[in-house]
Coordinates of C-alpha atoms in Angstrom, one line a residue:
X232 CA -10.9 11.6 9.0
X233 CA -11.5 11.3 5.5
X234 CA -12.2 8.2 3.2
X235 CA -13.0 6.9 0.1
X236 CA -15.9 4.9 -0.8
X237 CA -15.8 4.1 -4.4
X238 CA -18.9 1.6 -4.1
X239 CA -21.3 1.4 -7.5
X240 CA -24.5 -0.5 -8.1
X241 CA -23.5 -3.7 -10.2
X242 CA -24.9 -4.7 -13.3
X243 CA -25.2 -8.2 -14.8
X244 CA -22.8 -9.0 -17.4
X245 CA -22.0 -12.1 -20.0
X246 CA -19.8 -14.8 -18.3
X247 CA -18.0 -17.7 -19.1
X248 CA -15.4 -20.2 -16.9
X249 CA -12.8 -18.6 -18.7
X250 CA -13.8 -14.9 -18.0
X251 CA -14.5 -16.4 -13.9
X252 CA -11.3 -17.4 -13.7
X253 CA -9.9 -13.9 -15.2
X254 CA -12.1 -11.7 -14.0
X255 CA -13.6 -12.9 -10.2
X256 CA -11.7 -15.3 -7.6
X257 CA -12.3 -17.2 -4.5
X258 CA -11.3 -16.1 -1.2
X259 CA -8.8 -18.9 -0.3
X260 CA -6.6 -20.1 2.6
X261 CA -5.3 -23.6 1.6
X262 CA -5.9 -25.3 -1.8
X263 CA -6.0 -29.2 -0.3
X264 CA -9.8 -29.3 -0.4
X265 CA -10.6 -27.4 -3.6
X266 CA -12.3 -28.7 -6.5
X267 CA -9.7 -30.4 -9.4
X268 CA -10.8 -27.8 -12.0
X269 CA -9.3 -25.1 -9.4
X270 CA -6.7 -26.7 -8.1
X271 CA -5.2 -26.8 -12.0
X272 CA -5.9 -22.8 -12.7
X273 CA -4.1 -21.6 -9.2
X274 CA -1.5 -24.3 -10.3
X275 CA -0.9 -22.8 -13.5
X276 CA -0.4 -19.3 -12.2
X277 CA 1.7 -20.1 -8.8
X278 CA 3.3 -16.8 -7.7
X279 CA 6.6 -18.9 -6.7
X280 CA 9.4 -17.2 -7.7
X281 CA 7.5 -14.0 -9.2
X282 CA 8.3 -10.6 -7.9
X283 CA 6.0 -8.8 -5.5
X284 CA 4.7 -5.5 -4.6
X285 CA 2.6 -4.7 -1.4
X286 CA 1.3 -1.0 -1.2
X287 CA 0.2 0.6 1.8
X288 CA -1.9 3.9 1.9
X289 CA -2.0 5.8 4.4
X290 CA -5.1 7.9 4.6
X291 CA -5.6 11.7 6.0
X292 CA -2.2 12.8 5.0
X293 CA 0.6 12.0 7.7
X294 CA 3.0 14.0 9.0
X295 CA 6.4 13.3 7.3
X296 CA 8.1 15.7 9.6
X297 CA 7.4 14.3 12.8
X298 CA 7.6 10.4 11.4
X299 CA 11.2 10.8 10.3
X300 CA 12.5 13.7 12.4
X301 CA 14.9 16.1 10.5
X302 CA 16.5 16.8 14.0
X303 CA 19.6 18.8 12.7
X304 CA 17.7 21.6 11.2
X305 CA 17.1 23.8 13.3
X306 CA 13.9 25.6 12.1
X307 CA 12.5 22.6 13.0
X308 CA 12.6 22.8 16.3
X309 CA 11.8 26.7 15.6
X310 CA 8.2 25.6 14.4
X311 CA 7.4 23.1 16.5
X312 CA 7.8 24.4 20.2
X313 CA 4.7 21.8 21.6
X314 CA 5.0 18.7 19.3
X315 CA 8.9 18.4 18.2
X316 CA 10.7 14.9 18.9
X317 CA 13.4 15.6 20.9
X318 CA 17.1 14.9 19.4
X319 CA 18.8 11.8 19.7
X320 CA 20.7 11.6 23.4
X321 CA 21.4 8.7 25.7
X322 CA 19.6 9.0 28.5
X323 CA 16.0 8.4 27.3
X324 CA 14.2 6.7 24.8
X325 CA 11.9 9.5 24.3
X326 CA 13.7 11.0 22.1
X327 CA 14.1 10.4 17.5
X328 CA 16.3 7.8 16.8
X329 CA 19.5 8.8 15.0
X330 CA 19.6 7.4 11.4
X331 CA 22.1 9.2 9.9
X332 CA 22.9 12.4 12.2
X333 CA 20.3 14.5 10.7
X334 CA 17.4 12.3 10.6
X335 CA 16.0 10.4 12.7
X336 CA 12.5 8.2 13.3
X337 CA 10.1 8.8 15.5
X338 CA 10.7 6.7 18.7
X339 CA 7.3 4.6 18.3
X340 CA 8.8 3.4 14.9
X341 CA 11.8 1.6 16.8
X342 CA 11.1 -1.7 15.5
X343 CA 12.2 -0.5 12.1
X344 CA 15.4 1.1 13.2
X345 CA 16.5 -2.7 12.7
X346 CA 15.7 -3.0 9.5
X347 CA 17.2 0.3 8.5
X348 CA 20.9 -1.1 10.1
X349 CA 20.2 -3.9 8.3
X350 CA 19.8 -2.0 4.7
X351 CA 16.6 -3.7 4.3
X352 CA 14.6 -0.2 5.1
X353 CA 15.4 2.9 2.6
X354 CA 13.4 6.0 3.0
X355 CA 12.6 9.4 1.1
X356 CA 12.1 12.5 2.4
X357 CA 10.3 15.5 0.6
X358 CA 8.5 13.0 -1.7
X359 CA 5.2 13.0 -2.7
X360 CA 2.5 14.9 -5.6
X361 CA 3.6 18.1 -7.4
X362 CA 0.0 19.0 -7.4
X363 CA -0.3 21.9 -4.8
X364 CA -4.7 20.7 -3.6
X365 CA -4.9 20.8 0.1
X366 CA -8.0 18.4 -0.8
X367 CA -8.1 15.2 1.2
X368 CA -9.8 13.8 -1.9
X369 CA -8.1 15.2 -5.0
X370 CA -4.6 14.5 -3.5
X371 CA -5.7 10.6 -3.0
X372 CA -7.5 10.7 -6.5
X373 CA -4.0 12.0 -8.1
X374 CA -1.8 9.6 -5.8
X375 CA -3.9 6.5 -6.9
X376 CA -4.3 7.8 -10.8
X377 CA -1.0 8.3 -11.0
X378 CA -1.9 11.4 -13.0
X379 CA -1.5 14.6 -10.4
X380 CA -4.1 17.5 -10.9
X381 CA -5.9 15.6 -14.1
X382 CA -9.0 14.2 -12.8
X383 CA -10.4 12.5 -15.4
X384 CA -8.1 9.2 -15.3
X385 CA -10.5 6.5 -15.3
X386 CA -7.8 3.9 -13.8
X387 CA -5.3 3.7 -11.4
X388 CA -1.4 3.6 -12.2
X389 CA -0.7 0.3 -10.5
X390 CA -3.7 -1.5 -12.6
X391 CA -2.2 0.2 -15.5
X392 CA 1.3 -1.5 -14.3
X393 CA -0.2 -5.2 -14.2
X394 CA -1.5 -4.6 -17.7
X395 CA 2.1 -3.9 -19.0
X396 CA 2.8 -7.6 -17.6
X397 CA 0.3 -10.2 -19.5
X398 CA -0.1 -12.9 -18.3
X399 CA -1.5 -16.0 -20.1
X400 CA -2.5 -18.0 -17.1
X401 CA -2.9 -15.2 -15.1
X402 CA -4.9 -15.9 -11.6
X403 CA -7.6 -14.3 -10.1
X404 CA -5.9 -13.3 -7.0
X405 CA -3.1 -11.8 -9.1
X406 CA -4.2 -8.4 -7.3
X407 CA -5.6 -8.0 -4.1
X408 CA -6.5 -5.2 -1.6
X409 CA -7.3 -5.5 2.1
X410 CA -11.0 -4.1 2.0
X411 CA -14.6 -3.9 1.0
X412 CA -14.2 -0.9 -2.1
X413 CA -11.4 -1.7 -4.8
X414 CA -9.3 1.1 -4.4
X415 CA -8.9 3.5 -7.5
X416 CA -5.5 2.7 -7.8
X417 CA -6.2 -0.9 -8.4
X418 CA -9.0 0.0 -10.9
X419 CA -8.7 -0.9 -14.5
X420 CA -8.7 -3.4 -17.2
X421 CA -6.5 -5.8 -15.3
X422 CA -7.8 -8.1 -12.9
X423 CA -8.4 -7.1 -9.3
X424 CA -10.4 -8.0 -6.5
X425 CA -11.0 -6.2 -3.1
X426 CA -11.5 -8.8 0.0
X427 CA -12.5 -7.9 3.2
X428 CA -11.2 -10.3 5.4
X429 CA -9.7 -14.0 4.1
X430 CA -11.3 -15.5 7.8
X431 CA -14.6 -14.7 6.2
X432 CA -14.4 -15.5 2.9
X433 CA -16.0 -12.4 1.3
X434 CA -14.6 -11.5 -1.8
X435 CA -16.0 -8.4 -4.1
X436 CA -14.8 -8.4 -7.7
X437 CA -13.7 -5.9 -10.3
X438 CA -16.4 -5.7 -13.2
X439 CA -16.6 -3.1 -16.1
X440 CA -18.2 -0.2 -15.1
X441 CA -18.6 -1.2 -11.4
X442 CA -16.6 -0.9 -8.7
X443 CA -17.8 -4.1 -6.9
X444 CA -20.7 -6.6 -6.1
X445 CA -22.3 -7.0 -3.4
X446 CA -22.3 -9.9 -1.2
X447 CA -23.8 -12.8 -3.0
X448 CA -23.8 -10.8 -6.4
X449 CA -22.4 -13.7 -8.2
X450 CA -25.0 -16.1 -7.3
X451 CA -27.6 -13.8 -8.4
X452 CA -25.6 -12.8 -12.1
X453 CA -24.9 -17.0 -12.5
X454 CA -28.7 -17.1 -11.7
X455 CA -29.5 -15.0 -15.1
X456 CA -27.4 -16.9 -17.4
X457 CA -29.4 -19.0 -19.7
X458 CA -26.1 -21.0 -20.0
X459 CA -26.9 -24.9 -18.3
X460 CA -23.6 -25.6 -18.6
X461 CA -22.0 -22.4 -16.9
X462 CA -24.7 -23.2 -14.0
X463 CA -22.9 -26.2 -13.5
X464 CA -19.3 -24.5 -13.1
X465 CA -20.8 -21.8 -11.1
X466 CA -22.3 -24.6 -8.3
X467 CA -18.7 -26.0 -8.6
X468 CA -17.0 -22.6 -7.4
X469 CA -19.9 -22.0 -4.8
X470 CA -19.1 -25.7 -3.6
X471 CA -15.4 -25.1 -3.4
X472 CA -16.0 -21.3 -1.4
X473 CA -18.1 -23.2 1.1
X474 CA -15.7 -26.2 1.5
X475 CA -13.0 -23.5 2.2
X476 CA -15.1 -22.0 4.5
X477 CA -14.7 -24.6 6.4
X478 CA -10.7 -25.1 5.9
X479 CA -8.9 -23.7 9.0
X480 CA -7.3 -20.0 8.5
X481 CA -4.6 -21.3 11.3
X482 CA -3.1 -23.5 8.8
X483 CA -0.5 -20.5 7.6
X484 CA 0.7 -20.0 10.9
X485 CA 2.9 -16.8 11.6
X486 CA 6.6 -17.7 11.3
X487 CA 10.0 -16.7 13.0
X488 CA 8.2 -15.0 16.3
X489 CA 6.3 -12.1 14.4
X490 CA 3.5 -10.5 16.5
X491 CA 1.5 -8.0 14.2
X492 CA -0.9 -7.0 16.9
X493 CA -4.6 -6.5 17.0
X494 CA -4.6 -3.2 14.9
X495 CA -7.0 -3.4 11.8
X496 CA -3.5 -2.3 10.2
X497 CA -2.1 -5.4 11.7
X498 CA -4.6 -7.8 10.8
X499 CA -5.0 -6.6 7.2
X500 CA -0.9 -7.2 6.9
X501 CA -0.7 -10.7 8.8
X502 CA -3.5 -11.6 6.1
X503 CA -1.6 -10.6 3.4
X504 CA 1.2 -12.5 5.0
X505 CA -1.1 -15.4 4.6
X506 CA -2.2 -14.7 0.9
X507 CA 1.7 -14.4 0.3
X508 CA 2.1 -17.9 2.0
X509 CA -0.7 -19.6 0.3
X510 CA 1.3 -19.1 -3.3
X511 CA -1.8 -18.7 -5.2
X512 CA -0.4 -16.1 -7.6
X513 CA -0.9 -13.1 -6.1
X514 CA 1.8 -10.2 -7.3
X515 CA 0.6 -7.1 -6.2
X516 CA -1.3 -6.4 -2.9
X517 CA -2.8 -2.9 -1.1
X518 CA -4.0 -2.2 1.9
X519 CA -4.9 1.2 3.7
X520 CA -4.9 2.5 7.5
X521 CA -6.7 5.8 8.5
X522 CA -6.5 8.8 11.0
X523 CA -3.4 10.4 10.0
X524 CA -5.6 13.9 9.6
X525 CA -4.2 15.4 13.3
X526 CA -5.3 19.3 13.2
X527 CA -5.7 19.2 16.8
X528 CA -3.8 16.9 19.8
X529 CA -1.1 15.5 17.5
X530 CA 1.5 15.2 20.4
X531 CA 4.7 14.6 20.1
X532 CA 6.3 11.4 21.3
X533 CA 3.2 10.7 23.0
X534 CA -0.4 11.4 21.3
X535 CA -2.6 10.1 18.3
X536 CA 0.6 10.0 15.9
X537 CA 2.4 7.9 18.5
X538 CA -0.2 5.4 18.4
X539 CA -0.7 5.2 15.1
X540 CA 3.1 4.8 14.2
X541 CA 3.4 2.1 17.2
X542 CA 0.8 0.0 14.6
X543 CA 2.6 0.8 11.8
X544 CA 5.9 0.1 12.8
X545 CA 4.5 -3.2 14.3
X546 CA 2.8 -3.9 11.7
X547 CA 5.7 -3.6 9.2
X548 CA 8.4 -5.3 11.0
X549 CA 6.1 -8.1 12.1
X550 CA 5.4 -8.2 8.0
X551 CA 9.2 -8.7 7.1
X552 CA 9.6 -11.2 10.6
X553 CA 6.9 -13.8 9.3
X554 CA 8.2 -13.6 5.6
X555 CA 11.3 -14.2 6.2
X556 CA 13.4 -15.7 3.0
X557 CA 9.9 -14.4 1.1
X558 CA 11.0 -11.1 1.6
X559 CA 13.6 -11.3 -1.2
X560 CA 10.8 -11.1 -3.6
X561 CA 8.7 -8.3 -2.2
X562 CA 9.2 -4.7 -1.7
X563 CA 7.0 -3.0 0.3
X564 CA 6.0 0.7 -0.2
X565 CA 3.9 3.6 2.2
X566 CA 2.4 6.6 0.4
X567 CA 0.3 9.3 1.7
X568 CA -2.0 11.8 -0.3
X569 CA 0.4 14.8 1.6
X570 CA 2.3 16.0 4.2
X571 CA 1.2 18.2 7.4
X572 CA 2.4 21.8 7.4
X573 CA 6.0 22.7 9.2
X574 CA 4.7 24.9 11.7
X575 CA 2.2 23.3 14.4
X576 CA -1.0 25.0 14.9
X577 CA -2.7 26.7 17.6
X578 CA -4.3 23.3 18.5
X579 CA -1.1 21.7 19.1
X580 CA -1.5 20.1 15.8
X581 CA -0.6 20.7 12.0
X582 CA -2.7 21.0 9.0
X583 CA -2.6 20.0 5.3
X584 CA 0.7 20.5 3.6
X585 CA 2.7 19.5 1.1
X586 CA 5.8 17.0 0.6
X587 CA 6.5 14.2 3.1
X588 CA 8.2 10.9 3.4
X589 CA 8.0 7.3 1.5
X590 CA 9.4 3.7 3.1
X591 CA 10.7 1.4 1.3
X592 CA 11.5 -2.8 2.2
X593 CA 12.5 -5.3 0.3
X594 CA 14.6 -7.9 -0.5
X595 CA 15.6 -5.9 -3.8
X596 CA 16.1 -2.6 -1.8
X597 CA 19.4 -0.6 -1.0
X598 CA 18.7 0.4 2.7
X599 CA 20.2 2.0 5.4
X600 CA 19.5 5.4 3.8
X601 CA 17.5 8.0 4.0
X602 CA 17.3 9.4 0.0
X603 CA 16.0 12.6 -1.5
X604 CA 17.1 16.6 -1.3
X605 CA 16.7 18.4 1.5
X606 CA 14.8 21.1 0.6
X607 CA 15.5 22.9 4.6
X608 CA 12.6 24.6 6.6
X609 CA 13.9 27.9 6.3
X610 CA 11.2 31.2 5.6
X611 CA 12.8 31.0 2.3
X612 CA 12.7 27.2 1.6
X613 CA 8.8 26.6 2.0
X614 CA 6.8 25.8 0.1
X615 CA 4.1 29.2 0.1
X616 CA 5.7 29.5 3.0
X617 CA 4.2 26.9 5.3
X618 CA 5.5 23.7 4.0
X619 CA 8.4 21.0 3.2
X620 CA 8.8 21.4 -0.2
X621 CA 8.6 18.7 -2.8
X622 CA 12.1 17.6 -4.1
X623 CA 11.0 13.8 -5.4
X624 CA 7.8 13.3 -7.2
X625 CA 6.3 9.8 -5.7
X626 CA 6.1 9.0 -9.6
X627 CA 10.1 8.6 -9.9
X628 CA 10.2 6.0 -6.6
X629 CA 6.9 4.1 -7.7
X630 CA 8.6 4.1 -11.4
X631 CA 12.0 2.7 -10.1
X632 CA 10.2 0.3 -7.8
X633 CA 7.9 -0.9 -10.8
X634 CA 10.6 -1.0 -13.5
X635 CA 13.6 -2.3 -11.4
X636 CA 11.4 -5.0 -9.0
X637 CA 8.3 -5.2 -10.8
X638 CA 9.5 -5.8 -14.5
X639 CA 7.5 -3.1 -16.2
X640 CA 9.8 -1.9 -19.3
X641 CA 7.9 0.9 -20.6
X642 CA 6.3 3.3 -17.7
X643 CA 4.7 5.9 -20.7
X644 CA 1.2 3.9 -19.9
X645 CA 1.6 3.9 -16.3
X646 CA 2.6 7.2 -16.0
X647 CA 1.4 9.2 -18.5
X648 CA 3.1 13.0 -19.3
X649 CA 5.7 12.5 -16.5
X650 CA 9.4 12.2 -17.7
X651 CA 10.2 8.4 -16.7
X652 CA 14.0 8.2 -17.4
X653 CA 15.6 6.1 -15.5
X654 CA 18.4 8.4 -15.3
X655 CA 16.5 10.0 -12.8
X656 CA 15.8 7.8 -10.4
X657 CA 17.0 7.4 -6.9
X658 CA 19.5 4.3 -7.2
X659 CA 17.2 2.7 -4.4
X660 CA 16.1 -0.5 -6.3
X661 CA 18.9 -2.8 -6.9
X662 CA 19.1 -3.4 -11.0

């Protein structure tokens, strides 16, 4: 399965306590034992009452048409003679679950079927780049640029998003992804930081011209600063990251019975569930899960895509369980760089293809619907003949989500050359 590693030698550059604060951050879970100086700037930029975005990615293109099961076309079960999810019927659970009467989801993502009654879940179908690369790497480039089949955007469109929101007391864990790399999408002149894992209290930071620092790279670029006085603020921080060290992770306990499992998926959301908790400004969050490149063994109801959808749909309703009143602050998006072709392939799995489906939680989302035009899976319908095609450019639902949720006015920055009007959207933010 292919990933991204986006990791660049750093390089030392000026500071000052007001560019620290800006521009790095502390890995923190609790704020009773920080130093005074800190406890004012995370006071200053609480993220009570802000809107929220949380972004997942899922890596190696996943298979839209066997995640939400377009059960009352026919062709599909026409393409699909080894891997197809059986129609909805009574007698068995191993079968797609009936959302609508032509789609349904694939039986490992029950515990979102919930969530969907409940109009809390909306998804879209046939979504995704225009950009016709089959390229693991281009497609994720384009998805996290924001800019399909232009590959010389330096930034990402959801850093480009947080810049059309200043902030005067903005705080350093304004933006966060699960992992060791910033991701391109979060890559810009905003603020962002990538953390590996809150329990360990690594942090790597966004610099100009880097894409992070190294473990202990702060200590060595405070070390070449000629600045007694910076030195001073510097052992201050490197005090306060060892006190909370210490501080016990437990303290943001999981809330209203949610269980998100011992997936790496799972653990990166419960942590984001307790950066979310911890109200230390945070508004925009990503995290990523791999494998969803199945050329051969896909299976069906059982197989690698089973598994991987029991995690995410775990994962996800365990996310909206332990937020519970939180949630009507956040929406929660999936993306993926493309979809898997319609036909399976002599391996009894599907290769790189073209459109394929979004979800969509939140507090500020009209569920219960599965949104987008059918394109159909006939001969004639395919894309070159192999493929869902595209009928919603993932530019309209991140715009709507963005402009609706977020607050952005004026997408032209974020999404540069594509046709923004609102009048086009979907209808599946609330205004």
């Amino acid at each position: 399965m292919p990933t991204k590693s986006d990791c660049q030698g750093a390089r030392p550059i000026p500071f000052s306590r007001r560019y620290f604060l800006k521009q790095g951050g502390i890995a923190m879970v609790g704020l009773s034992t920080m130093p005074a100086f800190l406890q004012r700037a995370v006071a200053a930029t609480s993220s009570s009452g802000k809107k929220q975005l949380v972004v997942l990615f899922q890596r190696g293109a996943a298979d839209g048409l066997n995640i939400v099961v377009p059960f009352g076309e026919p062709n599909y079960y026409r393409m699909r003679p080894t891997i197809a999810i059986p129609r909805p019927h009574t007698d068995s659970t191993d079968a797609a679950i009936d959302l609508d009467g032509f789609f349904g989801l694939h039986p490992s993502l029950a515990r979102l079927e919930v969530l969907f009654r409940k109009n809390e879940l909306a998804i879209v179908h046939a979504a995704g780049s225009p950009d016709p690369t089959r390229s693991h790497f281009d497609a994720q480039d384009f998805m996290e640029s924001g800019t399909p089949g232009i590959k010389s955007t330096d930034d990402g469109w959801l850093n480009r998003a947080l810049d059309k929101i200043p902030e005067e007391h903005a705080s350093p864990f304004r933006a966060v992804a699960m992992g060791p790399n910033l991701p391109r999408m979060l890559r810009g002149s905003a603020p962002a930081i990538a953390l590996p894992d809150v329990r360990q209290f690594k942090l790597m930071a966004q610099t100009p011209g880097a894409g992070q620092i190294a473990e202990g790279g702060f200590e060595a670029m405070y070390a070449q600063t000629v600045d007694h006085a910076l030195r001073g603020t510097a052992t201050e921080t490197f005090e306060a990251i060892d006190m909370l060290r210490k501080a016990d992770p437990s303290k943001y306990k999981l809330e209203n019975g949610a269980n998100y499992g011992n997936s790496r998926l799972g653990q990166s959301l419960q942590q984001i569930g307790q950066l979310l908790k911890a109200d230390i400004g945070t508004e925009v969050l990503f995290v990523d899960c791999g494998g969803w490149d199945n050329h051969v063994n896909e299976g069906g109801v059982q197989g690698q895509l089973s598994n991987l959808l029991k995690d995410l749909g775990q994962g996800i309703a365990a996310f909206r369980q332990d937020m519970g009143d939180r949630m009507e602050n956040i929406v929660f998006v999936t993306m993926s760089e493309f979809g898997r072709t319609a036909k399976e392939n002599g391996n009894r799995g599907t290769d790189h293809g073209h459109a394929n489906c979004m979800f969509v939680m939140g507090g500020d989302v009209k569920g219960g619907k599965v949104y987008g035009r059918w394109p159909g899976l006939g001969e004639g319908q395919l894309n070159e003949g192999r493929d869902l095609a595209l009928t919603t450019d993932f530019r309209s639902v991140l715009g709507e989500i963005l402009q609706k949720h977020v607050g952005v006015r004026d997408l032209a920055p974020v999404f540069p050359g594509f046709d923004n009007n609102p009048r086009k959207f979907a209808g599946l933010i609330r205004s």
